[in-house]
Structures are given as C-alpha cells and as structure tokens.
Short mmCIF file of N, CA and C in Angstrom, two decimals:
data_model
loop_
_atom_site.label_atom_id
_atom_site.label_comp_id
_atom_site.label_asym_id
_atom_site.label_seq_id
_atom_site.Cartn_x
_atom_site.Cartn_y
_atom_site.Cartn_z
N UNK A 1 -15.27 -17.56 -5.67
CA UNK A 1 -14.46 -17.06 -5.57
C UNK A 1 -13.45 -17.25 -6.11
N UNK A 2 -12.39 -16.68 -6.48
CA UNK A 2 -10.98 -17.22 -7.08
C UNK A 2 -10.08 -16.59 -6.01
N UNK A 3 -8.64 -17.21 -5.67
CA UNK A 3 -8.15 -17.02 -4.41
C UNK A 3 -6.58 -16.36 -5.37
N UNK A 4 -6.68 -15.03 -4.80
CA UNK A 4 -6.08 -14.03 -4.68
C UNK A 4 -4.34 -13.89 -4.66
N UNK A 5 -4.31 -14.24 -2.81
CA UNK A 5 -3.66 -14.45 -2.73
C UNK A 5 -3.61 -15.73 -1.49
N UNK A 6 -2.85 -16.47 -1.93
CA UNK A 6 -1.76 -18.33 -1.65
C UNK A 6 -0.59 -17.44 -0.17
N UNK A 7 -0.70 -17.90 0.76
CA UNK A 7 0.14 -18.00 1.68
C UNK A 7 0.33 -19.26 1.61
N UNK A 8 1.54 -20.24 1.84
CA UNK A 8 1.68 -21.51 2.06
C UNK A 8 2.78 -21.40 3.59
N UNK A 9 3.29 -21.68 4.03
CA UNK A 9 3.76 -22.01 5.69
C UNK A 9 4.96 -21.34 5.18
N UNK A 10 4.23 -19.71 5.65
CA UNK A 10 6.02 -19.02 5.96
C UNK A 10 6.26 -19.14 7.16
N UNK A 11 7.34 -18.77 7.12
CA UNK A 11 8.72 -19.01 8.74
C UNK A 11 9.61 -17.86 7.77
N UNK A 12 9.77 -17.81 9.47
CA UNK A 12 11.13 -16.04 9.85
C UNK A 12 11.17 -15.96 10.93
N UNK A 13 12.74 -17.04 10.83
CA UNK A 13 13.53 -16.03 11.93
C UNK A 13 14.44 -14.83 11.94
N UNK A 14 14.39 -14.00 13.54
CA UNK A 14 15.65 -12.92 13.73
C UNK A 14 16.42 -13.61 14.76
N UNK A 15 17.96 -13.91 14.40
CA UNK A 15 18.27 -14.80 15.16
C UNK A 15 17.56 -15.61 16.05
N UNK A 16 17.06 -16.05 17.04
CA UNK A 16 16.70 -17.24 18.04
C UNK A 16 15.37 -16.83 17.78
N UNK A 17 14.68 -16.15 17.88
CA UNK A 17 13.66 -15.41 17.96
C UNK A 17 12.57 -16.03 16.75
N UNK A 18 11.08 -16.83 16.76
CA UNK A 18 10.99 -17.05 15.88
C UNK A 18 9.54 -15.98 15.67
N UNK A 19 9.91 -15.82 14.44
CA UNK A 19 8.61 -14.08 14.14
C UNK A 19 7.80 -14.72 13.65
N UNK A 20 7.34 -15.57 12.64
CA UNK A 20 6.61 -15.94 11.70
C UNK A 20 7.20 -17.62 11.88
N UNK A 21 5.62 -18.68 12.17
CA UNK A 21 6.05 -19.81 12.46
C UNK A 21 4.87 -20.19 11.50
N UNK A 22 5.24 -20.92 10.52
CA UNK A 22 4.20 -21.19 9.06
C UNK A 22 3.15 -21.19 8.72
N UNK A 23 3.09 -19.85 8.72
CA UNK A 23 1.48 -18.93 8.56
C UNK A 23 1.74 -19.47 7.20
N UNK A 24 0.13 -19.80 7.02
CA UNK A 24 -0.78 -20.03 5.73
C UNK A 24 -2.00 -19.51 5.64
N UNK A 25 -2.23 -19.31 4.82
CA UNK A 25 -3.98 -18.39 4.48
C UNK A 25 -3.92 -17.61 3.29
N UNK A 26 -5.60 -17.97 2.93
CA UNK A 26 -5.62 -17.22 1.30
C UNK A 26 -6.48 -16.17 1.85
N UNK A 27 -6.01 -15.03 0.19
CA UNK A 27 -7.46 -14.19 -0.16
C UNK A 27 -8.25 -14.56 -0.60
N UNK A 28 -9.16 -14.32 -1.10
CA UNK A 28 -9.99 -14.29 -2.07
C UNK A 28 -10.40 -12.67 -2.54
N UNK A 29 -10.24 -13.31 -3.72
CA UNK A 29 -10.98 -11.92 -4.92
C UNK A 29 -11.81 -11.34 -4.34
N UNK A 30 -12.15 -9.93 -4.41
CA UNK A 30 -13.02 -9.00 -3.67
C UNK A 30 -13.80 -9.03 -2.48
N UNK A 31 -12.90 -9.39 -1.19
CA UNK A 31 -12.65 -10.38 0.13
C UNK A 31 -12.33 -9.22 0.64
N UNK A 32 -12.58 -9.40 2.19
CA UNK A 32 -11.65 -9.14 2.93
C UNK A 32 -10.93 -9.46 4.34
N UNK A 33 -10.41 -10.33 4.16
CA UNK A 33 -9.68 -11.27 4.98
C UNK A 33 -8.61 -10.71 6.11
N UNK A 34 -8.79 -10.90 7.64
CA UNK A 34 -8.00 -10.33 8.39
C UNK A 34 -7.25 -11.06 8.91
N UNK A 35 -6.04 -10.20 9.52
CA UNK A 35 -4.81 -10.91 10.42
C UNK A 35 -5.18 -11.00 11.98
N UNK A 36 -5.33 -11.83 12.70
CA UNK A 36 -5.42 -11.05 13.69
C UNK A 36 -4.89 -11.97 14.74
N UNK A 37 -3.96 -10.72 15.72
CA UNK A 37 -3.16 -12.17 17.09
C UNK A 37 -3.07 -10.45 17.86
N UNK A 38 -2.29 -11.08 18.94
CA UNK A 38 -2.08 -10.40 20.31
C UNK A 38 -0.50 -9.29 19.74
N UNK A 39 -0.15 -8.49 20.19
CA UNK A 39 0.78 -7.63 19.85
C UNK A 39 2.20 -8.64 20.24
N UNK A 40 2.55 -8.82 18.96
CA UNK A 40 4.31 -9.21 19.31
C UNK A 40 4.17 -10.90 18.65
N UNK A 41 2.61 -10.82 17.76
CA UNK A 41 2.26 -12.09 17.34
C UNK A 41 2.97 -12.92 15.68
N UNK A 42 3.09 -11.41 15.30
CA UNK A 42 4.10 -11.69 13.84
C UNK A 42 3.08 -10.81 12.49
N UNK A 43 1.85 -10.19 12.65
CA UNK A 43 1.27 -9.68 12.27
C UNK A 43 2.11 -8.94 11.20
N UNK A 44 2.79 -7.94 11.69
CA UNK A 44 3.59 -6.33 10.30
C UNK A 44 4.44 -7.69 9.98
N UNK A 45 5.51 -8.36 10.34
CA UNK A 45 6.28 -9.50 9.91
C UNK A 45 5.62 -9.92 8.53
N UNK A 46 4.31 -10.98 8.98
CA UNK A 46 4.11 -11.66 7.99
C UNK A 46 3.62 -10.28 6.72
N UNK A 47 3.50 -9.33 6.58
CA UNK A 47 2.92 -8.03 5.41
C UNK A 47 4.58 -8.00 4.91
N UNK A 48 5.35 -8.02 6.03
CA UNK A 48 6.30 -7.12 5.56
C UNK A 48 6.96 -8.50 4.57
N UNK A 49 6.83 -9.71 4.78
CA UNK A 49 7.07 -11.02 3.69
C UNK A 49 6.22 -10.70 2.89
N UNK A 50 5.61 -10.80 2.71
CA UNK A 50 4.14 -10.93 1.32
C UNK A 50 4.05 -9.63 0.89
N UNK A 51 4.73 -7.83 1.34
CA UNK A 51 4.75 -7.67 0.09
C UNK A 51 6.23 -7.10 -0.51
N UNK A 52 7.06 -8.25 0.07
CA UNK A 52 8.89 -8.18 -0.55
C UNK A 52 9.91 -6.92 0.40
N UNK A 53 9.72 -6.56 1.76
CA UNK A 53 10.00 -5.73 2.50
C UNK A 53 11.01 -6.87 3.07
N UNK A 54 10.13 -7.79 3.60
CA UNK A 54 11.58 -8.68 4.18
C UNK A 54 11.20 -10.15 3.10
N UNK A 55 12.52 -11.21 3.48
CA UNK A 55 13.19 -12.40 2.78
C UNK A 55 12.12 -13.26 3.46
N UNK A 56 11.23 -14.22 3.54
CA UNK A 56 10.71 -15.80 3.90
C UNK A 56 11.59 -16.54 4.42
N UNK A 57 12.19 -16.79 5.42
CA UNK A 57 13.14 -18.20 5.30
C UNK A 57 12.01 -19.29 4.39
N UNK A 58 11.32 -19.25 4.85
CA UNK A 58 10.58 -20.51 3.52
C UNK A 58 9.29 -20.55 3.16
N UNK A 59 8.54 -21.40 2.62
CA UNK A 59 7.55 -21.33 2.35
C UNK A 59 7.78 -20.55 1.36
N UNK A 60 6.15 -20.65 0.68
CA UNK A 60 5.73 -19.47 -0.61
C UNK A 60 4.61 -18.65 -1.08
N UNK A 61 4.92 -18.18 -1.77
CA UNK A 61 3.73 -16.74 -1.84
C UNK A 61 3.03 -17.09 -3.07
N UNK A 62 2.29 -17.06 -3.24
CA UNK A 62 1.59 -16.54 -4.70
C UNK A 62 -0.01 -15.53 -4.80
N UNK A 63 0.53 -14.55 -5.78
CA UNK A 63 -0.57 -13.92 -6.06
C UNK A 63 -1.02 -14.02 -7.82
N UNK A 64 -2.13 -14.08 -7.62
CA UNK A 64 -2.42 -14.06 -9.23
C UNK A 64 -2.05 -14.68 -9.49
N UNK A 65 -1.47 -16.08 -8.84
CA UNK A 65 -0.66 -17.17 -9.57
C UNK A 65 0.12 -17.30 -10.31
N UNK A 66 1.25 -16.53 -9.58
CA UNK A 66 2.75 -16.11 -9.48
C UNK A 66 3.28 -16.32 -8.14
N UNK A 67 4.10 -16.65 -8.19
CA UNK A 67 5.11 -16.41 -7.02
C UNK A 67 5.65 -15.84 -7.30
N UNK A 68 5.71 -15.01 -5.93
CA UNK A 68 6.03 -13.52 -5.76
C UNK A 68 7.18 -13.51 -4.35
N UNK A 69 7.38 -14.76 -4.10
CA UNK A 69 7.89 -14.53 -2.39
C UNK A 69 9.68 -14.37 -3.34
N UNK A 70 10.35 -13.96 -3.99
CA UNK A 70 11.88 -13.45 -3.93
C UNK A 70 11.83 -12.12 -4.75
N UNK A 71 10.46 -11.64 -5.03
CA UNK A 71 10.63 -10.01 -5.35
C UNK A 71 10.71 -9.04 -4.82
N UNK A 72 11.17 -7.83 -5.13
CA UNK A 72 11.00 -6.54 -4.22
C UNK A 72 10.16 -6.33 -4.18
N UNK A 73 9.77 -4.74 -3.20
CA UNK A 73 8.81 -4.55 -3.20
C UNK A 73 8.11 -3.75 -4.85
N UNK A 74 9.18 -3.52 -5.69
CA UNK A 74 8.40 -2.51 -6.21
C UNK A 74 8.06 -3.61 -7.29
N UNK A 75 8.15 -4.61 -7.31
CA UNK A 75 7.87 -5.88 -8.17
C UNK A 75 6.36 -6.13 -8.13
N UNK A 76 6.96 -6.41 -7.00
CA UNK A 76 5.29 -6.82 -6.44
C UNK A 76 4.12 -5.31 -6.41
N UNK A 77 4.55 -4.27 -5.53
CA UNK A 77 3.47 -3.07 -6.09
C UNK A 77 3.03 -3.15 -7.74
N UNK A 78 3.81 -3.47 -8.58
CA UNK A 78 3.83 -3.21 -10.34
C UNK A 78 2.67 -4.59 -11.04
N UNK A 79 2.03 -5.63 -9.78
CA UNK A 79 1.45 -6.23 -10.25
C UNK A 79 0.38 -6.45 -9.61
N UNK A 80 0.29 -5.79 -8.37
CA UNK A 80 -1.54 -5.19 -8.44
C UNK A 80 -1.53 -5.32 -6.96
N UNK A 81 -0.38 -4.85 -5.70
CA UNK A 81 -0.85 -5.57 -4.50
C UNK A 81 -0.19 -3.96 -3.90
N UNK A 82 -0.55 -3.69 -3.08
CA UNK A 82 -0.38 -2.43 -2.41
C UNK A 82 -0.07 -2.30 -0.88
N UNK A 83 -0.01 -1.11 0.12
CA UNK A 83 -0.18 -2.20 1.60
C UNK A 83 0.27 -0.48 2.14
N UNK A 84 0.03 -0.61 3.25
CA UNK A 84 -0.02 0.55 4.21
C UNK A 84 0.60 0.61 5.69
N UNK A 85 1.38 1.03 6.08
CA UNK A 85 2.21 0.73 7.60
C UNK A 85 1.81 1.30 8.58
N UNK A 86 1.94 0.66 10.17
CA UNK A 86 1.81 1.08 11.05
C UNK A 86 1.58 2.40 11.65
N UNK A 87 3.05 3.30 11.21
CA UNK A 87 3.21 4.74 11.21
C UNK A 87 2.71 5.11 10.02
N UNK A 88 2.59 6.09 9.20
CA UNK A 88 1.68 6.40 7.92
C UNK A 88 3.04 7.60 6.99
N UNK A 89 3.62 7.17 7.64
CA UNK A 89 4.88 7.37 6.26
C UNK A 89 4.79 8.07 5.62
N UNK A 90 4.02 9.54 5.82
CA UNK A 90 3.30 10.15 4.29
C UNK A 90 5.15 11.20 3.54
N UNK A 91 5.09 11.76 2.58
CA UNK A 91 6.26 12.63 2.42
C UNK A 91 6.18 13.78 3.07
N UNK A 92 6.98 14.25 3.99
CA UNK A 92 5.82 15.74 4.87
C UNK A 92 6.10 16.48 4.28
N UNK A 93 7.32 16.82 3.50
CA UNK A 93 7.49 18.44 2.60
C UNK A 93 6.63 18.75 1.63
N UNK A 94 5.99 17.47 0.99
CA UNK A 94 5.56 17.65 0.15
C UNK A 94 3.77 17.60 0.27
N UNK A 95 2.68 17.87 -1.03
CA UNK A 95 1.59 17.68 -0.27
C UNK A 95 0.53 17.01 -0.80
N UNK A 96 -0.07 17.28 0.41
CA UNK A 96 -1.48 15.77 0.88
C UNK A 96 -1.25 15.32 -0.83
N UNK A 97 -1.78 16.00 -2.08
CA UNK A 97 -2.14 15.86 -3.28
C UNK A 97 -0.91 15.01 -3.72
N UNK A 98 0.29 15.98 -4.06
CA UNK A 98 1.60 14.99 -4.39
C UNK A 98 1.87 13.53 -4.16
N UNK A 99 1.70 13.96 -2.48
CA UNK A 99 1.61 12.50 -1.72
C UNK A 99 0.56 11.18 -2.21
N UNK A 100 -0.59 11.87 -2.65
CA UNK A 100 -1.24 10.74 -2.88
C UNK A 100 -0.98 10.49 -4.72
N UNK A 101 -0.30 11.28 -6.04
CA UNK A 101 -0.25 11.08 -7.05
C UNK A 101 0.87 10.25 -7.45
N UNK A 102 1.79 10.66 -5.98
CA UNK A 102 2.89 9.53 -6.31
C UNK A 102 2.70 7.86 -6.58
N UNK A 103 1.53 7.48 -5.37
CA UNK A 103 1.47 6.56 -5.45
C UNK A 103 0.93 6.10 -7.32
N UNK A 104 0.65 7.00 -8.04
CA UNK A 104 0.40 6.21 -8.63
C UNK A 104 1.80 6.24 -9.76
N UNK A 105 2.52 6.89 -8.96
CA UNK A 105 3.85 6.87 -10.02
C UNK A 105 4.28 5.36 -9.79
N UNK A 106 3.93 4.43 -8.86
CA UNK A 106 4.31 3.50 -8.98
C UNK A 106 3.88 1.80 -9.84
N UNK A 107 3.07 2.74 -10.64
CA UNK A 107 2.42 1.81 -11.78
C UNK A 107 4.21 1.16 -12.78
N UNK A 108 4.96 1.89 -12.74
CA UNK A 108 6.07 1.78 -13.91
C UNK A 108 7.08 2.15 -14.22
N UNK A 109 6.25 3.86 -14.55
CA UNK A 109 6.65 4.85 -15.60
C UNK A 109 8.40 5.20 -15.49
N UNK A 110 8.62 4.93 -16.33
CA UNK A 110 10.26 5.66 -16.22
C UNK A 110 10.40 7.32 -16.06
N UNK A 111 10.87 7.73 -15.33
CA UNK A 111 11.07 8.79 -15.16
C UNK A 111 11.89 9.86 -16.60
N UNK A 112 12.80 9.17 -16.85
CA UNK A 112 13.66 9.73 -17.76
C UNK A 112 12.23 9.77 -18.92
N UNK A 113 12.06 8.16 -19.15
CA UNK A 113 10.62 8.65 -20.42
C UNK A 113 9.53 9.43 -20.06
N UNK A 114 8.63 9.45 -19.01
CA UNK A 114 7.75 10.72 -18.65
C UNK A 114 8.60 11.87 -19.09
N UNK A 115 9.83 12.01 -18.82
CA UNK A 115 10.28 13.45 -19.12
C UNK A 115 10.39 13.86 -20.96
N UNK A 116 10.35 12.62 -21.77
CA UNK A 116 10.57 12.84 -23.16
C UNK A 116 9.48 12.57 -23.98
N UNK A 117 8.56 12.13 -23.38
CA UNK A 117 7.58 12.71 -23.57
C UNK A 117 6.04 13.23 -23.58
N UNK A 118 6.40 14.43 -23.25
CA UNK A 118 5.47 15.93 -23.64
C UNK A 118 4.15 15.70 -23.19
N UNK A 119 3.62 15.78 -23.92
CA UNK A 119 1.90 16.30 -23.92
C UNK A 119 1.23 14.87 -23.69
N UNK A 120 2.01 13.66 -23.82
CA UNK A 120 0.86 12.62 -23.04
C UNK A 120 1.03 12.63 -21.94
N UNK A 121 2.03 12.87 -21.28
CA UNK A 121 2.62 12.88 -19.67
C UNK A 121 1.51 14.02 -18.74
N UNK A 122 1.26 14.98 -19.98
CA UNK A 122 0.25 16.08 -19.22
C UNK A 122 -1.14 15.32 -19.07
N UNK A 123 -1.11 14.76 -19.97
CA UNK A 123 -3.17 13.90 -20.14
C UNK A 123 -2.47 12.67 -18.82
N UNK A 124 -1.82 12.22 -18.72
CA UNK A 124 -1.74 11.17 -17.22
C UNK A 124 -1.26 12.19 -16.14
N UNK A 125 -0.88 13.26 -15.94
CA UNK A 125 -0.53 13.60 -14.81
C UNK A 125 -2.13 14.10 -14.55
N UNK A 126 -2.97 14.81 -15.73
CA UNK A 126 -4.41 14.87 -15.55
C UNK A 126 -5.52 13.98 -15.04
N UNK A 127 -4.98 12.77 -15.48
CA UNK A 127 -5.92 11.95 -14.85
C UNK A 127 -5.23 11.66 -13.63
N UNK A 128 -4.13 11.65 -13.11
CA UNK A 128 -3.69 11.25 -11.94
C UNK A 128 -4.18 12.21 -11.19
N UNK A 129 -4.31 12.93 -11.15
CA UNK A 129 -4.50 14.35 -10.58
C UNK A 129 -6.10 13.66 -10.08
N UNK A 130 -6.82 13.71 -11.51
CA UNK A 130 -8.32 13.76 -11.29
C UNK A 130 -8.51 12.07 -9.97
N UNK A 131 -8.06 11.20 -10.50
CA UNK A 131 -8.06 9.42 -9.88
C UNK A 131 -7.77 10.52 -8.33
N UNK A 132 -6.80 11.39 -8.03
CA UNK A 132 -6.05 11.54 -6.38
C UNK A 132 -7.71 12.24 -6.06
N UNK A 133 -7.73 12.95 -6.86
CA UNK A 133 -9.42 14.79 -5.91
C UNK A 133 -9.95 13.37 -5.56
N UNK A 134 -10.75 12.70 -6.26
CA UNK A 134 -11.72 11.54 -6.37
C UNK A 134 -10.97 10.28 -4.46
N UNK A 135 -10.08 10.73 -4.68
CA UNK A 135 -9.99 9.70 -3.40
C UNK A 135 -9.94 10.45 -2.22
N UNK A 136 -9.22 11.71 -2.42
CA UNK A 136 -9.24 12.46 -1.03
C UNK A 136 -10.62 13.09 -0.86
N UNK A 137 -11.14 12.69 -1.45
CA UNK A 137 -12.83 13.28 -1.67
C UNK A 137 -12.85 11.88 -0.54
N UNK A 138 -13.48 10.73 -0.80
CA UNK A 138 -13.43 9.97 0.17
C UNK A 138 -13.26 9.18 1.47
N UNK A 139 -11.30 10.44 1.60
CA UNK A 139 -10.96 9.68 3.31
C UNK A 139 -11.43 11.31 3.50
N UNK A 140 -11.73 12.25 3.24
CA UNK A 140 -11.88 13.34 3.83
C UNK A 140 -11.06 14.39 3.71
N UNK A 141 -10.27 14.40 2.80
CA UNK A 141 -9.23 15.07 2.99
C UNK A 141 -8.70 16.09 1.12
N UNK A 142 -9.43 16.53 0.79
CA UNK A 142 -10.04 16.80 -0.17
C UNK A 142 -9.43 18.34 0.29
N UNK A 143 -10.22 19.04 1.31
CA UNK A 143 -9.98 20.83 1.59
C UNK A 143 -8.46 20.94 1.97
N UNK A 144 -7.33 19.70 2.13
CA UNK A 144 -6.43 20.27 2.37
C UNK A 144 -5.24 19.46 1.33
N UNK A 145 -5.47 19.79 0.14
CA UNK A 145 -4.93 18.45 -0.93
C UNK A 145 -3.50 19.70 -1.35
N UNK A 146 -3.40 20.86 -0.71
CA UNK A 146 -2.76 21.61 -1.30
C UNK A 146 -1.45 22.09 0.00
N UNK A 147 -1.73 21.19 1.06
CA UNK A 147 -1.32 21.49 2.15
C UNK A 147 -0.02 20.41 2.50
N UNK A 148 0.82 21.05 3.23
CA UNK A 148 2.32 19.79 3.28
C UNK A 148 1.64 18.92 4.12
N UNK A 149 2.25 17.88 3.92
CA UNK A 149 1.73 16.47 4.46
C UNK A 149 1.88 16.67 6.11
N UNK A 150 2.95 17.70 6.36
CA UNK A 150 3.72 17.44 7.67
C UNK A 150 2.84 18.43 8.49
N UNK A 151 1.43 18.81 7.99
CA UNK A 151 0.81 19.53 8.73
C UNK A 151 -0.80 19.01 8.69
N UNK A 152 -0.76 17.25 8.88
CA UNK A 152 -1.43 17.06 9.19
C UNK A 152 -1.66 16.34 10.32
N UNK A 153 -3.12 15.98 11.05
CA UNK A 153 -2.71 15.09 12.58
C UNK A 153 -2.46 13.89 11.79
N UNK A 154 -2.12 12.85 12.72
CA UNK A 154 -1.76 11.48 13.18
C UNK A 154 -2.51 11.25 12.10
N UNK A 155 -3.71 11.46 12.47
CA UNK A 155 -5.25 10.10 12.14
C UNK A 155 -5.50 11.01 11.10
N UNK A 156 -4.51 11.91 10.21
CA UNK A 156 -5.33 12.62 8.37
C UNK A 156 -4.11 12.08 7.82
N UNK A 157 -2.94 11.96 8.49
CA UNK A 157 -1.76 11.49 7.87
C UNK A 157 -2.34 9.54 7.81
N UNK A 158 -2.56 8.86 8.83
CA UNK A 158 -3.31 7.25 8.23
C UNK A 158 -4.16 8.04 6.90
N UNK A 159 -5.11 8.66 7.11
CA UNK A 159 -5.94 8.46 6.12
C UNK A 159 -5.48 9.26 4.69
N UNK A 160 -4.13 9.59 4.58
CA UNK A 160 -3.12 9.68 3.50
C UNK A 160 -2.68 8.76 2.95
N UNK A 161 -1.95 8.14 3.81
CA UNK A 161 -1.77 6.20 3.80
C UNK A 161 -2.69 6.12 2.92
N UNK A 162 -3.37 5.47 3.41
CA UNK A 162 -4.77 4.84 2.87
C UNK A 162 -4.93 5.24 1.31
N UNK A 163 -4.66 6.24 1.41
CA UNK A 163 -5.61 7.12 0.03
C UNK A 163 -4.14 6.95 -0.83
N UNK A 164 -3.22 6.82 -0.82
CA UNK A 164 -1.69 6.43 -1.33
C UNK A 164 -2.15 5.49 -2.38
N UNK A 165 -2.38 4.39 -0.78
CA UNK A 165 -2.30 2.99 -1.77
C UNK A 165 -3.56 2.62 -2.11
N UNK A 166 -4.58 2.87 -2.32
CA UNK A 166 -5.60 3.05 -2.90
C UNK A 166 -5.74 3.62 -4.83
N UNK A 167 -4.75 4.53 -4.41
CA UNK A 167 -4.50 5.51 -5.46
C UNK A 167 -4.30 4.40 -7.05
N UNK A 168 -3.37 3.04 -6.70
CA UNK A 168 -2.97 2.64 -7.78
C UNK A 168 -3.94 1.97 -8.58
N UNK A 169 -5.51 2.18 -7.70
CA UNK A 169 -5.87 0.78 -8.56
C UNK A 169 -5.40 -0.50 -7.90
N UNK A 170 -5.26 -0.90 -6.83
CA UNK A 170 -4.43 -2.44 -6.41
C UNK A 170 -5.49 -3.59 -6.75
N UNK A 171 -5.10 -5.22 -7.06
CA UNK A 171 -6.09 -5.81 -7.13
C UNK A 171 -6.05 -6.18 -5.24
N UNK A 172 -4.75 -5.84 -4.31
CA UNK A 172 -5.09 -6.34 -3.51
C UNK A 172 -4.42 -4.84 -2.24
N UNK A 173 -5.05 -5.20 -1.33
CA UNK A 173 -4.03 -3.45 -0.25
C UNK A 173 -4.22 -4.52 0.89
N UNK A 174 -2.61 -4.48 2.14
CA UNK A 174 -2.28 -5.08 2.68
C UNK A 174 -2.28 -3.41 3.93
N UNK A 175 -2.97 -3.57 4.72
CA UNK A 175 -4.10 -2.49 6.01
C UNK A 175 -2.92 -3.37 6.80
N UNK A 176 -1.43 -2.38 7.01
CA UNK A 176 -1.05 -3.10 8.38
C UNK A 176 -1.27 -1.83 10.43
N UNK A 177 -3.23 -2.69 10.60
CA UNK A 177 -3.02 -1.80 11.91
C UNK A 177 -3.70 -0.40 11.17
N UNK A 178 -4.67 -0.31 10.05
CA UNK A 178 -5.38 0.41 9.70
C UNK A 178 -5.99 1.65 10.67
N UNK A 179 -6.37 1.59 12.18
CA UNK A 179 -6.94 2.02 12.26
C UNK A 179 -6.15 3.05 13.99
N UNK A 180 -4.69 2.70 13.84
CA UNK A 180 -4.39 2.92 15.24
C UNK A 180 -4.44 4.73 15.06
N UNK A 181 -4.61 5.36 16.10
CA UNK A 181 -4.67 6.65 16.13
C UNK A 181 -5.31 7.16 16.02
N UNK A 182 -6.72 6.64 15.40
CA UNK A 182 -8.14 7.35 15.35
C UNK A 182 -9.13 7.04 16.13
N UNK A 183 -9.61 8.08 16.04
CA UNK A 183 -10.73 8.71 17.16
C UNK A 183 -12.59 7.21 16.70
N UNK A 184 -12.70 7.62 17.58
CA UNK A 184 -14.67 6.33 16.91
C UNK A 184 -15.03 7.28 16.08
N UNK A 185 -15.12 8.70 15.86
CA UNK A 185 -15.82 9.35 14.35
C UNK A 185 -14.51 9.19 13.25
N UNK A 186 -13.88 8.79 13.30
CA UNK A 186 -12.61 9.10 12.33
C UNK A 186 -12.48 7.64 11.71
N UNK A 187 -12.73 6.81 12.63
CA UNK A 187 -12.93 5.53 11.48
C UNK A 187 -13.87 5.34 10.91
N UNK A 188 -15.38 5.92 11.49
CA UNK A 188 -16.36 5.80 10.41
C UNK A 188 -16.17 6.06 9.16
N UNK A 189 -15.08 6.77 8.99
CA UNK A 189 -15.23 7.55 8.23
C UNK A 189 -13.63 5.90 6.98
N UNK A 190 -13.88 5.11 7.31
CA UNK A 190 -13.30 4.05 6.68
C UNK A 190 -14.00 3.44 6.34
N UNK A 191 -15.51 2.99 6.91
CA UNK A 191 -16.15 2.17 6.43
C UNK A 191 -17.08 2.47 5.77
#
C-alpha cells in the first residue's frame, strides 16, 4: 500500500501548554488507522492541525504527496480529506437531506457560477440528492431526510455528521470521537 497521509513531527503549544509534541504517524491508502490516547492527550488538536483548523508550530504534513500544513480547511477538503468533530456540528435549521447535500458543495462549486449554469446545476443537484439518499440509508436516517436536523437525537446527529463527511467521497476521513453519545446498538450501524 502507499502512504496517503504523512504527519511528521508536528507540535502545538497554547501558551505554556504543549498540547502536541512531535507527533508522527502515517496513514496508508485503504486502511483504518487509529490515534489513541487518554483525554487531554492532544488527539483532537492533532486532527485540528491535520485538517487545517489550527496551524502547526513545527513539523510537516503531506497528503497525497503534497504539503498541506499551511493550507486552510476548505483547501484541504478540496484535495480529498474530510472530518467530523467531537460534537456533531449539524446545521440545525436545515433538513437532514440538506445537511448531507451541503457536504457535496465543499467540492468547490462557485455559488454564483452554479446560479448562472441553469440546467447543468439541476443534474448535479439530482446526483447530489441520489448520493445523499444512499448515504442516509447506510446510516439509518433516510426516513428522517425531510426533518430538521434539530429534531434528531444527539446520536442521530452524530450519524448525520458522518454522512456529511462521506458524501464528498473523500480519500480520507478523520473521525474525532465517532462513538461518543452512541449506545451499543447504535454503534453497530457504524461497522
């Protein structure tokens, strides 16, 4: 297998607190890799650095052979990486379907261009809805597709955030605490 993500000696300080200290790991293509440690060990901070939400103080991050440690999150998403957060971060007033379809928007469509293109956009939206429906079926939320995301339980919102991360067909998905708030029966849906 080839290396998809190479994280080399990243560090991050918050004042006097060293949150990540020379973390180094690789993720092979088509593999599952876990970042394990106790609460406060810096796992979320490492994810925030890798996904561009925080700058690293030192070290290098290479994704698909390209250095990304200075790129903003939207640029990293466009290159094929998505992530979830510890809290689901759904768009509460949007429907479940809209929450998932918006994940496809992250592929880089310029909103003004989308408005001007007319019928081509209709075809793209149809494809987006079809893909979103498939993912919602997989996470058990298809029957709730037209409800507002705020009506979902915490666990269902967790599945919704995972669906949104998957809809853009990323090459890598960073799942930050994906099972928090899920009971044993719900966890079975993830595997």
